[in-house]
mmCIF file of C-alpha atoms in Angstrom:
data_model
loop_
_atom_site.group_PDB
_atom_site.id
_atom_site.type_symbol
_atom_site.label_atom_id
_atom_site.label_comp_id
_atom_site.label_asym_id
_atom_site.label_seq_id
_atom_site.Cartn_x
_atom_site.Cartn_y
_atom_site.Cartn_z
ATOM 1 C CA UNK C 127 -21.668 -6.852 -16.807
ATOM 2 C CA UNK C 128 -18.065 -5.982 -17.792
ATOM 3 C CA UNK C 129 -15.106 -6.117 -15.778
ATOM 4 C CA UNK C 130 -11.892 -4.282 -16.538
ATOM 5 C CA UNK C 131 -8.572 -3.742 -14.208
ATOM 6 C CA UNK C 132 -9.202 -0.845 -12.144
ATOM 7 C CA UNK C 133 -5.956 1.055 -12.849
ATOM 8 C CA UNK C 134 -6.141 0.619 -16.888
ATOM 9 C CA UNK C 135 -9.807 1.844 -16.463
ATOM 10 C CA UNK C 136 -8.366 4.817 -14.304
ATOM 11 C CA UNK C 137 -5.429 5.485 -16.828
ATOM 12 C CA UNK C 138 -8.325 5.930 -19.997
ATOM 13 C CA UNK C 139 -11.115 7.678 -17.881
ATOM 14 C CA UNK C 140 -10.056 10.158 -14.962
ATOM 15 C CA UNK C 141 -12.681 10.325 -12.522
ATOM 16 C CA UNK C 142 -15.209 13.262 -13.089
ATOM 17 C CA UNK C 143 -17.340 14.297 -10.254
ATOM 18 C CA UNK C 144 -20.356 14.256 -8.944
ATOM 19 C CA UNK C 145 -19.503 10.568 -7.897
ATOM 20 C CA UNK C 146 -20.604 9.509 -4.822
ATOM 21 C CA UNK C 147 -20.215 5.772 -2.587
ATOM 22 C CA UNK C 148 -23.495 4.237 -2.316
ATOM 23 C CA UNK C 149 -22.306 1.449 -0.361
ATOM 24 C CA UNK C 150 -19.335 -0.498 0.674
ATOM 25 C CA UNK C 151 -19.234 -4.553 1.098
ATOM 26 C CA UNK C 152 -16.613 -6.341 3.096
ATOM 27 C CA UNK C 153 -16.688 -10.438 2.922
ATOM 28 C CA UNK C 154 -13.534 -12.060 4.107
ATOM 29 C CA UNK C 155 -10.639 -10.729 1.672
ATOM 30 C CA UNK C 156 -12.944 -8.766 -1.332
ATOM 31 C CA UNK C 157 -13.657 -5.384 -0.527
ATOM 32 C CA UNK C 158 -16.699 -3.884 -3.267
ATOM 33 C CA UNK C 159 -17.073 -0.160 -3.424
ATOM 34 C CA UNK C 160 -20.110 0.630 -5.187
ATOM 35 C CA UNK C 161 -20.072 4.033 -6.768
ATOM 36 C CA UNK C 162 -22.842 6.341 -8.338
ATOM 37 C CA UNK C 163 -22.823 9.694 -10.421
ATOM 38 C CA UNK C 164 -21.382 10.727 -13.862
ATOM 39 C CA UNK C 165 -20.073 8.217 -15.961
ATOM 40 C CA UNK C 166 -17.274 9.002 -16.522
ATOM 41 C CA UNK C 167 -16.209 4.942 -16.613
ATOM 42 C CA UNK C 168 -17.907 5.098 -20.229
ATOM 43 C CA UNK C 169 -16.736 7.604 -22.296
ATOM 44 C CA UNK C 170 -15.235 11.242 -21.883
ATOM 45 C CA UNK C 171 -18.086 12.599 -23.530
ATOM 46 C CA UNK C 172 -20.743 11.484 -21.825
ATOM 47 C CA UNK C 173 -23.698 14.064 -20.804
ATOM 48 C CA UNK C 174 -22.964 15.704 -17.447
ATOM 49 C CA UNK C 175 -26.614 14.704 -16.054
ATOM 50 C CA UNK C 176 -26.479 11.368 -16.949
ATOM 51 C CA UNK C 177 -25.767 9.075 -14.037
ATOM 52 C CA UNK C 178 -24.774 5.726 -13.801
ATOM 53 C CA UNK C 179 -23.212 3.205 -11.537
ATOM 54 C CA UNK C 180 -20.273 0.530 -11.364
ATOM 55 C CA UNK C 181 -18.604 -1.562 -8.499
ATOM 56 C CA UNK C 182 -14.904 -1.147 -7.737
ATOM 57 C CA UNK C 183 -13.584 -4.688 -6.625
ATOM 58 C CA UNK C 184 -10.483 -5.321 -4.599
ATOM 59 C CA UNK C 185 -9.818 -9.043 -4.124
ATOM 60 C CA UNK C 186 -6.697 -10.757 -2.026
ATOM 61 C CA UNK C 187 -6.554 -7.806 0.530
ATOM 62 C CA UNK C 188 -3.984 -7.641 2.544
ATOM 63 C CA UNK C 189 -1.954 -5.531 4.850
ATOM 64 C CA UNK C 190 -3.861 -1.619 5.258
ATOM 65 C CA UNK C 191 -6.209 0.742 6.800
ATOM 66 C CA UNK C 192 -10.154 1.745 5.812
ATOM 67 C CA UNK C 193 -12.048 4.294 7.788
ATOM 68 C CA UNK C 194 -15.003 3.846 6.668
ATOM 69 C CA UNK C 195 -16.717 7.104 8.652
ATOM 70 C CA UNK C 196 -15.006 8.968 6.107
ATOM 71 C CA UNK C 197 -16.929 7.604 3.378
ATOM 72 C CA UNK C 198 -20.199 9.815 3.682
ATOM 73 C CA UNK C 199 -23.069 9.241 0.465
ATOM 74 C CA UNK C 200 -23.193 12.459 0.342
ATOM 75 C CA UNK C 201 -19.812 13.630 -0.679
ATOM 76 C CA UNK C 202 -19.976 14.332 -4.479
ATOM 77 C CA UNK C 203 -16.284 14.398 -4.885
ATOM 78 C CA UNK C 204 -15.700 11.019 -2.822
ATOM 79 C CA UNK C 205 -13.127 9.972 -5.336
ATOM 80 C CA UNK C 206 -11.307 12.759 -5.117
ATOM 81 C CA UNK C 207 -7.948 11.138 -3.876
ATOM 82 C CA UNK C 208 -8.626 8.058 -5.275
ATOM 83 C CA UNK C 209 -5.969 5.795 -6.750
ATOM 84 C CA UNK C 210 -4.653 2.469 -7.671
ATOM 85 C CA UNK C 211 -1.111 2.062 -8.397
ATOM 86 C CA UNK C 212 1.297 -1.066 -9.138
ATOM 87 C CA UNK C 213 3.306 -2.485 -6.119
ATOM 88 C CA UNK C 214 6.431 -2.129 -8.746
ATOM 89 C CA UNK C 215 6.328 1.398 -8.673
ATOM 90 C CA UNK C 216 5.824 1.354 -4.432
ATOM 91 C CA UNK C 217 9.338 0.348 -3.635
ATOM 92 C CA UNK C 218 8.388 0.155 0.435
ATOM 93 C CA UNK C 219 5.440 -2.351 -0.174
ATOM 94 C CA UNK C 220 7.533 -4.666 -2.639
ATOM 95 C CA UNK C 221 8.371 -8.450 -1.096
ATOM 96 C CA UNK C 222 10.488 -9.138 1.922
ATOM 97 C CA UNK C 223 13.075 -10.973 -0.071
ATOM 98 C CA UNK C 224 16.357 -9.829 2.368
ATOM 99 C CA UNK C 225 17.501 -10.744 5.516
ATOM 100 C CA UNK C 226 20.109 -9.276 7.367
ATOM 101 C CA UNK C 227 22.307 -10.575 10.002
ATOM 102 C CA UNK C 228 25.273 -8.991 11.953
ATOM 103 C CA UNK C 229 28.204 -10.767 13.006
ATOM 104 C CA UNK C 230 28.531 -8.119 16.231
ATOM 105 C CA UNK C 231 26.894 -5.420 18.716
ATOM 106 C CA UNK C 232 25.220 -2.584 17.155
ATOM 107 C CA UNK C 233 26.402 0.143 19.056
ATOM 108 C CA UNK C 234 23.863 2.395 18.275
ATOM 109 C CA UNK C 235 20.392 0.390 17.546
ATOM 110 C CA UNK C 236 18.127 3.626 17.545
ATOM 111 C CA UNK C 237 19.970 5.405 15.080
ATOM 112 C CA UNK C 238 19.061 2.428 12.469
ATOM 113 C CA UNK C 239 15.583 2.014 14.092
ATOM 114 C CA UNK C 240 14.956 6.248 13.511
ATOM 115 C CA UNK C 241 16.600 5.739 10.026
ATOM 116 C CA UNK C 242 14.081 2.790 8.799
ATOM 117 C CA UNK C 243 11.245 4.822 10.555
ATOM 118 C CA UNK C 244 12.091 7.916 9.076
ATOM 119 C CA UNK C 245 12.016 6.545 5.578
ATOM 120 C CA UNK C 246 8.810 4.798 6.252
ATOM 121 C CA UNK C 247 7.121 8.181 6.939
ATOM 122 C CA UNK C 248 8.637 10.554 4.510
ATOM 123 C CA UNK C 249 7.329 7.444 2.180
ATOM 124 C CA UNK C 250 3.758 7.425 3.541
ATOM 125 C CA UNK C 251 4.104 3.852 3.814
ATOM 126 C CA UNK C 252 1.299 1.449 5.640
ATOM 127 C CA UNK C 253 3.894 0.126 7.657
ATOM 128 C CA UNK C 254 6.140 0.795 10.554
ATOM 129 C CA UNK C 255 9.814 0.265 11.597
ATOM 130 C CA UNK C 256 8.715 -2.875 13.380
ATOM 131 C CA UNK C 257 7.596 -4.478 10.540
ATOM 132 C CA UNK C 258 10.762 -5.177 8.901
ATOM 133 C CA UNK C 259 13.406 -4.737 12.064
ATOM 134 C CA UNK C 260 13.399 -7.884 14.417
ATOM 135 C CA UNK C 261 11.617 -7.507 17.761
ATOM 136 C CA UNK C 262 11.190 -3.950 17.246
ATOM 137 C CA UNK C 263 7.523 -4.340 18.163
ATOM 138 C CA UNK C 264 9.682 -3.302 21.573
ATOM 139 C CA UNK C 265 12.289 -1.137 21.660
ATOM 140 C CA UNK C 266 13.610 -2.709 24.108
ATOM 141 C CA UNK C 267 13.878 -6.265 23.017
ATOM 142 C CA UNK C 268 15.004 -4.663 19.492
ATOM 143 C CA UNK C 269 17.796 -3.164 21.572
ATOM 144 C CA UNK C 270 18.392 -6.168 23.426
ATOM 145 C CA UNK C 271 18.467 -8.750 19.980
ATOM 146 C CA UNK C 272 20.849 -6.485 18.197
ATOM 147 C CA UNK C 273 23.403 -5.946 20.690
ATOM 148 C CA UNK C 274 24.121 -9.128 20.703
ATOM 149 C CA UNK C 275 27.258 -10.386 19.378
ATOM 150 C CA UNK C 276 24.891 -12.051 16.029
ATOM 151 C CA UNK C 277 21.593 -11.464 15.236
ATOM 152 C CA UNK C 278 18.675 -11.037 12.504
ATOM 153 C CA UNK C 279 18.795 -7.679 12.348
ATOM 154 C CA UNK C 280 15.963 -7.266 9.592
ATOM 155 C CA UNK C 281 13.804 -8.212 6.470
ATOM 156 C CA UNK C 282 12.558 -6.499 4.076
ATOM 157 C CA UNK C 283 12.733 -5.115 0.542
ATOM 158 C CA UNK C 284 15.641 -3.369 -1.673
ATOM 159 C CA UNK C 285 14.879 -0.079 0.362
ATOM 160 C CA UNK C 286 14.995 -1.514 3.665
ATOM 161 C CA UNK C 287 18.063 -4.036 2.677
ATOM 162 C CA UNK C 288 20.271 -0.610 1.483
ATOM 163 C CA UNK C 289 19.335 1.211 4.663
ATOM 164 C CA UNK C 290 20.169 -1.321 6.758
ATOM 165 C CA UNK C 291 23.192 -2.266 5.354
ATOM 166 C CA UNK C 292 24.265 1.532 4.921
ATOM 167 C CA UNK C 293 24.196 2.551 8.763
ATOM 168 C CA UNK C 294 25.611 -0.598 9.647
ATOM 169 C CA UNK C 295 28.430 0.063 7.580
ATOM 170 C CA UNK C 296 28.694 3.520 9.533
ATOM 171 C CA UNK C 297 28.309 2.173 12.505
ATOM 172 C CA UNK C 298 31.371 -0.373 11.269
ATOM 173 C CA UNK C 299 29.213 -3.545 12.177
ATOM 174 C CA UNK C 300 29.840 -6.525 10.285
ATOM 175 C CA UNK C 301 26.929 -8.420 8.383
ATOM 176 C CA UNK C 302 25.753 -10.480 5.809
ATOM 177 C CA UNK C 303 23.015 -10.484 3.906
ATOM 178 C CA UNK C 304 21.370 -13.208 2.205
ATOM 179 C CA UNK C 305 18.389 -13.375 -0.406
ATOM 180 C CA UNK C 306 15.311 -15.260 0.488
ATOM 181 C CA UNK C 307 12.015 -16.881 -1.916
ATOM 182 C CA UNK C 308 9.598 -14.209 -0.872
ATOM 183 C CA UNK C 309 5.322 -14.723 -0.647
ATOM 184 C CA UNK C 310 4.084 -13.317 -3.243
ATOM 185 C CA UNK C 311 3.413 -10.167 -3.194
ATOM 186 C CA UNK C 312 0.164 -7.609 -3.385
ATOM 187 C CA UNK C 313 0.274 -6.335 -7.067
ATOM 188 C CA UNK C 314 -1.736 -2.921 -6.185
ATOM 189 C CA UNK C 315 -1.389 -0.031 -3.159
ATOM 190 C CA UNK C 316 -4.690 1.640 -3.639
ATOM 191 C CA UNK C 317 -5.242 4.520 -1.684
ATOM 192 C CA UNK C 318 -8.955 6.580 -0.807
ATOM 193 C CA UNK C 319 -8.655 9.455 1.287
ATOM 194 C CA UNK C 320 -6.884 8.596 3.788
ATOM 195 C CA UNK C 321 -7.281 4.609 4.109
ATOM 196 C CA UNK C 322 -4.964 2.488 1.847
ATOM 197 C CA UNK C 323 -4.234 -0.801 1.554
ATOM 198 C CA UNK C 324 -2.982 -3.574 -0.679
ATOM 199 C CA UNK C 325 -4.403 -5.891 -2.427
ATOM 200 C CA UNK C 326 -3.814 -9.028 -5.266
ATOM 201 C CA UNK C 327 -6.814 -7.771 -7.969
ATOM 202 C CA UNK C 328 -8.429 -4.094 -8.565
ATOM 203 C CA UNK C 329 -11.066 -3.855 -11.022
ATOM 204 C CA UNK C 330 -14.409 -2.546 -11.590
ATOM 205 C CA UNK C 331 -17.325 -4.415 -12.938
ATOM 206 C CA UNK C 332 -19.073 -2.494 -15.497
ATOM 207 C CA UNK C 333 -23.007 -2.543 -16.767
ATOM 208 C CA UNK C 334 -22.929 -3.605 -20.533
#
């Protein structure tokens, strides 16, 4: 058995249907996504009737969504909108290395909360406002922490620093911002229909 990283693999052999899931294995954080059909995996020549099979591996999952009922063994094209792509070129899913503070009352919290949430979805990101806003899991207490005369106002990435900072500067609030030592981060968004999550290694393991 070989094993290559899943988006180099991708980037030399574009999937070629019929491939279909056979199975899917979930053991703490490793996701395996076994896949049958043409293989394309080996080279772009390969006979159109000859099948094969490899195992997609996704190890260090993290934050994300699979619906499995959407994977069916009987969809030939079940790779269709399959991809694996580096967490440098995903700006929203990068580390949490800002934090942002204001020195006064927001006046308008729901503007910035609409702005970050907004962004989020036009994005097509995993996450929502409340994941980088304080307290925004409720509006209310959001509301309530940032109308304060000081308060964390948010963490999150470059994207979500710049937006914060830019509608408080509208809204003529005064802040800081200060850089923390983030975790580190997922190195892949991989994304399968209409699940998508990230994860620390993507590759497939490949019969010799």
């Amino acid at each position: 058995m070989k094993r290559r990283n899943l988006m180099d693999l991708l980037a030399d052999r574009p999937v070629v249907h019929p491939t279909r899931i056979d199975a899917v294995v979930w053991r703490g954080r490793q996701l395996t996504i076994h896949v049958r059909g043409h293989r394309w995996w080996a080279s772009p020549y390969e006979d159109r009737h000859s099948e094969g099979a490899i195992s997609l591996v996704f190890n260090g999952l993290e934050d994300g969504r699979l619906f499995t009922d959407e994977l069916q063994p009987d969809d030939d094209e079940a790779l269709e909108s399959f991809e694996v792509l580096p967490v440098s070129d995903v700006p929203w899913a990068q580390a949490s290395q800002w934090s942002i503070y204001s020195s006064g009352p927001i006046a308008e919290p729901l503007v910035l909360f609409s702005k970050v949430h907004d962004y989020l979805h036009q994005t097509q990101a995993l996450f929502g406002a409340d994941r980088f806003l304080n307290q925004a899991t409720d509006l209310s207490r959001f509301v309530a922490t940032v109308q304060s005369s000081g308060a964390l106002v948010g963490q999150g990435p470059t994207p979500i620093r710049d937006l914060i900072c830019t509608e408080l500067e509208r809204q003529r609030v005064p802040h800081n911002v200060v850089q923390t030592v983030p975790d580190m981060e997922a190195r892949y968004l991989v994304r399968l229909g209409d699940s998508a999550f990230l994860c620390q290694e993507a590759f497939a393991d490949l019969p010799d």
